[in-house]
Short mmCIF file of C-alpha atoms in Angstrom, two decimals:
data_model
loop_
_atom_site.label_atom_id
_atom_site.label_comp_id
_atom_site.label_asym_id
_atom_site.label_seq_id
_atom_site.Cartn_x
_atom_site.Cartn_y
_atom_site.Cartn_z
CA UNK A 1 -1.49 25.64 7.95
CA UNK A 2 -1.82 29.29 7.03
CA UNK A 3 -2.40 30.61 3.53
CA UNK A 4 1.24 31.49 2.93
CA UNK A 5 2.36 27.97 3.78
CA UNK A 6 -0.33 26.54 1.49
CA UNK A 7 1.08 28.49 -1.45
CA UNK A 8 4.71 27.63 -0.76
CA UNK A 9 4.10 23.89 -0.32
CA UNK A 10 5.43 22.01 -3.33
CA UNK A 11 3.52 19.14 -4.95
CA UNK A 12 4.94 15.92 -6.39
CA UNK A 13 2.59 13.87 -8.58
CA UNK A 14 3.48 10.19 -8.96
CA UNK A 15 1.96 8.05 -11.72
CA UNK A 16 3.11 4.41 -12.13
CA UNK A 17 2.55 2.95 -15.60
CA UNK A 18 2.85 -0.56 -16.99
CA UNK A 19 2.09 -1.17 -20.67
CA UNK A 20 0.04 2.03 -21.02
CA UNK A 21 1.58 3.40 -24.24
CA UNK A 22 -1.61 4.96 -25.60
CA UNK A 23 -2.42 6.61 -22.25
CA UNK A 24 0.90 8.38 -21.70
CA UNK A 25 0.39 11.53 -23.76
CA UNK A 26 -3.24 12.24 -22.73
CA UNK A 27 -2.35 11.52 -19.08
CA UNK A 28 0.44 14.09 -19.00
CA UNK A 29 -1.67 16.62 -20.89
CA UNK A 30 -4.57 16.25 -18.44
CA UNK A 31 -2.28 16.59 -15.43
CA UNK A 32 -0.62 19.71 -16.84
CA UNK A 33 -4.00 21.30 -17.60
CA UNK A 34 -5.37 20.39 -14.17
CA UNK A 35 -2.39 21.81 -12.30
CA UNK A 36 -2.89 25.22 -13.94
CA UNK A 37 -5.50 25.71 -11.22
CA UNK A 38 -2.97 25.05 -8.46
CA UNK A 39 -1.17 27.84 -6.60
CA UNK A 40 1.81 25.68 -5.69
CA UNK A 41 4.91 24.66 -7.62
CA UNK A 42 4.71 21.08 -8.77
CA UNK A 43 6.52 18.24 -10.52
CA UNK A 44 5.36 15.08 -12.29
CA UNK A 45 7.12 11.75 -11.80
CA UNK A 46 6.20 9.04 -14.30
CA UNK A 47 7.35 5.58 -13.20
CA UNK A 48 7.75 3.01 -15.95
CA UNK A 49 7.28 -0.37 -14.29
CA UNK A 50 9.23 -2.43 -16.82
CA UNK A 51 6.80 -1.95 -19.71
CA UNK A 52 7.22 -4.03 -22.86
CA UNK A 53 4.83 -2.31 -25.28
CA UNK A 54 6.76 0.88 -26.05
CA UNK A 55 5.55 2.78 -23.00
CA UNK A 56 9.13 3.58 -22.01
CA UNK A 57 9.92 5.33 -25.27
CA UNK A 58 6.57 7.13 -25.24
CA UNK A 59 7.20 8.38 -21.71
CA UNK A 60 10.61 9.80 -22.64
CA UNK A 61 9.27 11.39 -25.81
CA UNK A 62 6.34 12.99 -23.98
CA UNK A 63 8.52 14.19 -21.10
CA UNK A 64 10.86 15.91 -23.59
CA UNK A 65 7.93 17.95 -24.89
CA UNK A 66 7.56 19.57 -21.48
CA UNK A 67 10.12 21.05 -19.09
CA UNK A 68 12.31 19.27 -16.59
CA UNK A 69 9.39 19.29 -14.17
CA UNK A 70 8.27 16.07 -15.89
CA UNK A 71 10.63 13.22 -15.00
CA UNK A 72 10.68 9.55 -15.97
CA UNK A 73 11.86 6.89 -13.52
CA UNK A 74 12.55 3.69 -15.43
CA UNK A 75 12.57 0.45 -13.44
CA UNK A 76 14.79 -2.44 -14.53
CA UNK A 77 11.85 -4.86 -14.82
CA UNK A 78 8.21 -5.21 -13.82
CA UNK A 79 8.17 -4.96 -10.01
CA UNK A 80 4.37 -4.48 -9.81
CA UNK A 81 2.38 -1.42 -8.79
CA UNK A 82 3.36 -1.23 -5.13
CA UNK A 83 7.09 -1.13 -5.82
CA UNK A 84 6.60 1.30 -8.71
CA UNK A 85 4.62 3.58 -6.45
CA UNK A 86 7.34 3.38 -3.80
CA UNK A 87 9.96 4.28 -6.42
CA UNK A 88 7.98 7.39 -7.33
CA UNK A 89 7.52 8.36 -3.68
CA UNK A 90 11.25 7.97 -3.08
CA UNK A 91 12.01 10.21 -6.07
CA UNK A 92 9.45 12.85 -5.03
CA UNK A 93 10.79 16.09 -3.56
CA UNK A 94 7.54 17.85 -2.72
CA UNK A 95 5.91 18.62 0.61
CA UNK A 96 2.75 16.99 -0.74
CA UNK A 97 2.76 13.75 -2.73
CA UNK A 98 -0.11 12.78 -5.03
CA UNK A 99 -0.50 9.28 -6.46
CA UNK A 100 -2.81 8.23 -9.29
CA UNK A 101 -3.12 5.46 -11.86
CA UNK A 102 -1.79 5.88 -15.37
CA UNK A 103 -4.85 4.39 -17.10
CA UNK A 104 -6.82 7.68 -17.30
CA UNK A 105 -9.55 6.37 -15.01
CA UNK A 106 -8.53 8.79 -12.25
CA UNK A 107 -9.23 12.43 -13.11
CA UNK A 108 -6.31 14.85 -12.48
CA UNK A 109 -8.77 17.75 -12.16
CA UNK A 110 -9.56 16.46 -8.65
CA UNK A 111 -5.97 16.97 -7.50
CA UNK A 112 -6.01 20.74 -6.70
CA UNK A 113 -9.18 20.37 -4.60
CA UNK A 114 -7.76 17.43 -2.66
CA UNK A 115 -4.43 19.19 -2.08
CA UNK A 116 -6.25 22.28 -0.82
CA UNK A 117 -8.23 20.20 1.65
CA UNK A 118 -5.12 18.41 2.89
CA UNK A 119 -3.35 21.70 3.58
CA UNK A 120 -6.34 23.67 4.85
CA UNK A 121 -7.56 21.00 7.27
CA UNK A 122 -4.02 19.98 8.28
CA UNK A 123 -4.50 16.35 7.26
CA UNK A 124 -1.94 13.67 6.46
CA UNK A 125 -3.98 11.85 3.82
CA UNK A 126 -6.95 12.67 1.60
CA UNK A 127 -8.07 9.46 -0.12
CA UNK A 128 -10.20 9.41 -3.25
CA UNK A 129 -13.64 7.80 -3.18
CA UNK A 130 -14.92 6.59 -6.57
CA UNK A 131 -18.55 6.95 -5.63
CA UNK A 132 -19.68 6.47 -9.22
CA UNK A 133 -17.15 3.86 -10.27
CA UNK A 134 -17.02 2.97 -13.98
CA UNK A 135 -16.04 -0.68 -13.69
CA UNK A 136 -17.74 -4.06 -14.00
CA UNK A 137 -19.84 -5.03 -10.98
CA UNK A 138 -19.02 -8.69 -10.35
CA UNK A 139 -15.31 -8.63 -11.22
CA UNK A 140 -14.41 -5.22 -9.76
CA UNK A 141 -17.10 -3.46 -7.70
CA UNK A 142 -18.49 -6.39 -5.72
CA UNK A 143 -15.11 -7.80 -4.58
CA UNK A 144 -14.02 -4.25 -3.70
CA UNK A 145 -17.07 -3.68 -1.51
CA UNK A 146 -16.35 -6.84 0.45
CA UNK A 147 -12.66 -5.99 0.70
CA UNK A 148 -13.36 -2.43 1.88
CA UNK A 149 -15.63 -3.62 4.68
CA UNK A 150 -13.22 -6.38 5.70
CA UNK A 151 -10.21 -4.06 5.71
CA UNK A 152 -12.07 -1.42 7.71
CA UNK A 153 -13.21 -4.03 10.23
CA UNK A 154 -9.76 -5.53 10.76
CA UNK A 155 -7.68 -2.34 10.69
CA UNK A 156 -10.09 0.15 12.29
CA UNK A 157 -9.55 2.65 9.45
CA UNK A 158 -12.99 3.16 7.90
CA UNK A 159 -12.91 4.21 4.23
CA UNK A 160 -15.38 3.58 1.44
CA UNK A 161 -12.78 2.99 -1.25
CA UNK A 162 -9.41 1.55 -0.29
CA UNK A 163 -8.66 0.65 -3.92
CA UNK A 164 -8.67 4.18 -5.35
CA UNK A 165 -5.09 5.09 -6.32
CA UNK A 166 -5.83 8.82 -6.35
CA UNK A 167 -4.54 9.88 -2.95
CA UNK A 168 -2.89 13.00 -1.56
CA UNK A 169 -0.30 12.56 1.20
CA UNK A 170 1.76 14.76 3.43
CA UNK A 171 5.26 13.79 2.30
CA UNK A 172 6.78 13.78 5.79
CA UNK A 173 4.27 11.07 6.78
CA UNK A 174 4.13 8.80 3.72
CA UNK A 175 7.94 8.70 3.52
CA UNK A 176 7.97 7.04 6.95
CA UNK A 177 6.12 4.04 5.48
CA UNK A 178 7.77 1.47 3.22
CA UNK A 179 5.58 -0.35 0.70
CA UNK A 180 6.24 -3.96 -0.28
CA UNK A 181 4.40 -6.77 -2.03
CA UNK A 182 0.83 -5.74 -2.90
CA UNK A 183 0.47 -3.27 -0.06
CA UNK A 184 -0.46 -0.13 -2.02
CA UNK A 185 -4.18 -0.75 -1.42
CA UNK A 186 -3.57 -0.77 2.35
CA UNK A 187 -1.70 2.55 2.54
CA UNK A 188 -4.33 4.24 4.79
CA UNK A 189 -3.97 1.36 7.27
CA UNK A 190 -0.17 1.58 7.12
CA UNK A 191 -0.31 5.31 7.80
CA UNK A 192 -2.06 4.68 11.11
CA UNK A 193 1.22 3.19 12.34
CA UNK A 194 2.82 6.66 12.10
CA UNK A 195 -0.13 9.05 12.45
CA UNK A 196 -3.68 9.28 13.80
CA UNK A 197 -6.73 8.05 11.90
CA UNK A 198 -8.28 11.46 12.66
CA UNK A 199 -5.83 12.98 10.17
CA UNK A 200 -7.17 10.80 7.33
CA UNK A 201 -10.11 12.02 5.24
CA UNK A 202 -11.99 10.87 2.15
CA UNK A 203 -12.97 12.95 -0.87
CA UNK A 204 -15.42 12.00 -3.63
CA UNK A 205 -13.59 11.95 -6.97
CA UNK A 206 -14.46 11.36 -10.59
CA UNK A 207 -13.88 8.02 -12.26
CA UNK A 208 -13.79 7.26 -15.98
CA UNK A 209 -14.06 4.01 -17.92
CA UNK A 210 -10.84 2.64 -19.38
CA UNK A 211 -10.41 3.63 -23.05
CA UNK A 212 -6.97 2.34 -23.98
CA UNK A 213 -5.09 -0.75 -22.85
CA UNK A 214 -6.18 -3.58 -20.61
CA UNK A 215 -6.74 -3.84 -16.90
CA UNK A 216 -3.89 -5.46 -14.96
CA UNK A 217 -6.25 -6.85 -12.33
CA UNK A 218 -8.61 -9.79 -12.23
CA UNK A 219 -10.69 -11.74 -9.73
CA UNK A 220 -7.52 -13.59 -8.64
CA UNK A 221 -6.29 -10.48 -6.84
CA UNK A 222 -9.03 -11.04 -4.24
CA UNK A 223 -7.02 -13.93 -2.77
CA UNK A 224 -3.85 -11.82 -2.67
CA UNK A 225 -5.79 -9.08 -0.90
CA UNK A 226 -6.92 -11.53 1.78
CA UNK A 227 -3.36 -12.74 2.38
CA UNK A 228 -2.05 -9.18 2.51
CA UNK A 229 -4.85 -8.22 4.88
CA UNK A 230 -3.78 -10.85 7.40
CA UNK A 231 -0.24 -9.55 7.17
CA UNK A 232 -1.39 -5.95 7.67
CA UNK A 233 -3.42 -6.97 10.72
CA UNK A 234 -0.45 -8.82 12.20
CA UNK A 235 1.91 -5.93 11.44
CA UNK A 236 -0.41 -3.31 12.96
CA UNK A 237 -1.04 -5.29 16.13
CA UNK A 238 2.31 -7.00 16.68
CA UNK A 239 4.86 -5.06 14.64
CA UNK A 240 7.06 -4.16 17.61
CA UNK A 241 6.22 -7.25 19.68
CA UNK A 242 5.89 -10.33 17.42
CA UNK A 243 7.04 -12.46 20.34
CA UNK A 244 3.70 -11.78 22.03
CA UNK A 245 1.82 -13.29 19.08
CA UNK A 246 4.02 -16.34 18.51
CA UNK A 247 4.83 -16.76 22.20
CA UNK A 248 1.18 -16.50 23.25
CA UNK A 249 0.12 -19.05 20.66
CA UNK A 250 3.02 -21.30 21.68
CA UNK A 251 2.11 -21.13 25.35
CA UNK A 252 -1.50 -22.11 24.60
CA UNK A 253 -0.39 -25.10 22.51
CA UNK A 254 2.17 -26.09 25.14
CA UNK A 255 -0.42 -25.81 27.92
CA UNK A 256 -2.97 -27.87 25.98
CA UNK A 257 -0.42 -30.56 25.12
CA UNK A 258 0.85 -30.57 28.71
CA UNK A 259 -2.68 -30.94 30.09
CA UNK A 260 -3.39 -33.92 27.82
CA UNK A 261 -0.05 -35.49 28.72
CA UNK A 262 -0.73 -35.00 32.46
CA UNK A 263 -4.12 -36.65 32.05
CA UNK A 264 -2.55 -39.62 30.30
CA UNK A 265 0.13 -39.90 32.99
CA UNK A 266 -2.63 -40.03 35.59
CA UNK A 267 -4.29 -42.89 33.74
CA UNK A 268 -0.99 -44.72 33.50
CA UNK A 269 0.38 -44.33 37.03
CA UNK A 270 -2.82 -44.08 39.05
CA UNK A 271 -5.17 -46.40 37.22
CA UNK A 272 -2.50 -48.57 35.54
CA UNK A 273 -4.17 -48.20 32.13
CA UNK A 274 -2.25 -48.73 28.90
CA UNK A 275 -1.75 -45.39 27.06
CA UNK A 276 0.81 -46.45 24.45
CA UNK A 277 -1.71 -46.92 21.64
CA UNK A 278 -3.92 -43.92 22.41
CA UNK A 279 -4.11 -41.13 19.75
CA UNK A 280 -4.13 -38.58 22.60
CA UNK A 281 -0.52 -39.46 23.39
CA UNK A 282 0.59 -38.56 19.87
CA UNK A 283 -1.60 -35.46 19.94
CA UNK A 284 -0.11 -34.21 23.20
CA UNK A 285 3.41 -34.85 21.93
CA UNK A 286 2.91 -32.83 18.73
CA UNK A 287 1.08 -30.03 20.57
CA UNK A 288 4.01 -29.59 22.94
CA UNK A 289 6.53 -29.70 20.08
CA UNK A 290 4.47 -27.10 18.17
CA UNK A 291 4.29 -24.96 21.31
CA UNK A 292 8.06 -25.00 21.74
CA UNK A 293 8.51 -24.16 18.04
CA UNK A 294 6.12 -21.19 18.25
CA UNK A 295 7.91 -19.82 21.31
CA UNK A 296 11.26 -20.21 19.53
CA UNK A 297 9.81 -18.48 16.46
CA UNK A 298 8.68 -15.62 18.67
CA UNK A 299 12.20 -15.20 20.05
CA UNK A 300 13.67 -15.17 16.53
CA UNK A 301 11.00 -12.71 15.37
CA UNK A 302 11.90 -10.35 18.23
CA UNK A 303 15.54 -10.48 17.16
CA UNK A 304 14.62 -9.79 13.52
CA UNK A 305 12.42 -6.85 14.52
CA UNK A 306 15.30 -5.25 16.36
CA UNK A 307 17.53 -5.78 13.35
CA UNK A 308 14.87 -4.20 11.13
CA UNK A 309 14.56 -1.13 13.33
CA UNK A 310 18.30 -0.68 13.69
CA UNK A 311 19.41 -1.38 10.12
CA UNK A 312 18.91 0.59 6.92
CA UNK A 313 15.81 0.06 4.80
CA UNK A 314 16.16 -2.09 1.69
CA UNK A 315 14.30 -1.03 -1.43
CA UNK A 316 11.78 -3.27 -3.19
CA UNK A 317 12.78 -2.19 -6.71
CA UNK A 318 15.80 -1.51 -8.93
CA UNK A 319 16.00 1.68 -10.97
CA UNK A 320 17.54 1.42 -14.43
CA UNK A 321 17.55 5.14 -15.16
CA UNK A 322 16.91 7.96 -12.68
CA UNK A 323 17.41 11.47 -14.06
CA UNK A 324 19.52 13.74 -11.92
CA UNK A 325 17.83 16.91 -10.76
CA UNK A 326 18.70 19.49 -8.13
CA UNK A 327 16.28 20.57 -5.45
CA UNK A 328 15.63 23.93 -7.09
CA UNK A 329 15.15 22.81 -10.68
CA UNK A 330 12.33 20.85 -12.21
CA UNK A 331 9.31 22.65 -10.71
CA UNK A 332 6.39 24.03 -12.71
CA UNK A 333 5.03 27.33 -11.34
#
């Protein structure tokens, strides 16, 4: 991109919050101060993910202190971080979309530098790397290190810090990806389904210890990450051809069961041996049944994939209150 395009690109900053009442005002203040260094027009979208501690009221009160470039998207209940992030991305109008946590651990002062790199180097994603992370080792850092290596190995997208929420996206690319479940930590891997890994870069960012509120994550999330990782791997490899995965597995089971059954038939009809009480007979029967079921599942999956590609996209959240704003209003310059 040339310099003129860099200056005219608009920035949307998305910050999901859940029970972060004491962090709302300092978060908005830090973002506003940080964006004074930016050349582009920008907006801030604060997504309240069904908070129950007064965060909703604090968000509205704080937003009223600024102009209409600060908007609050209020979700009907707690849909979790991934859905809240997707709600903010859907509401964003900028050419560049920035995501960060609402707990003040990400530093908004890193945003202008990351946006500049995205535009200057013509990238689709600049992901934050918390090189000096201010979290506990055994409950946060150690599981993250293992997860980062495992994700990189299985997806082929090598990053040092998949879990950092501070990311800068090209809007035209991230809006092609729909986020569900707990998939926000796998966004770089999802992006590879619509762009090249060469257009993804990593930038060292600051990280601060949590001052207010409590962390929403524990060691239990490690198991959810593993389950999501298997889904991501399947989706990346077999998204458009799930029949190959289920059908291939089914054919192997069917072939194994058929081979065992053929062997038993040989014993019965050639050597006149009794096979009725042999465990192999039951094994071959269930292997062939499982094989047929996997092949049938593959056929159904192919049908569902075609329905998914041809139908509209369903949203993973419900908005209670979305402020109306035109395309020209609500930008801070």
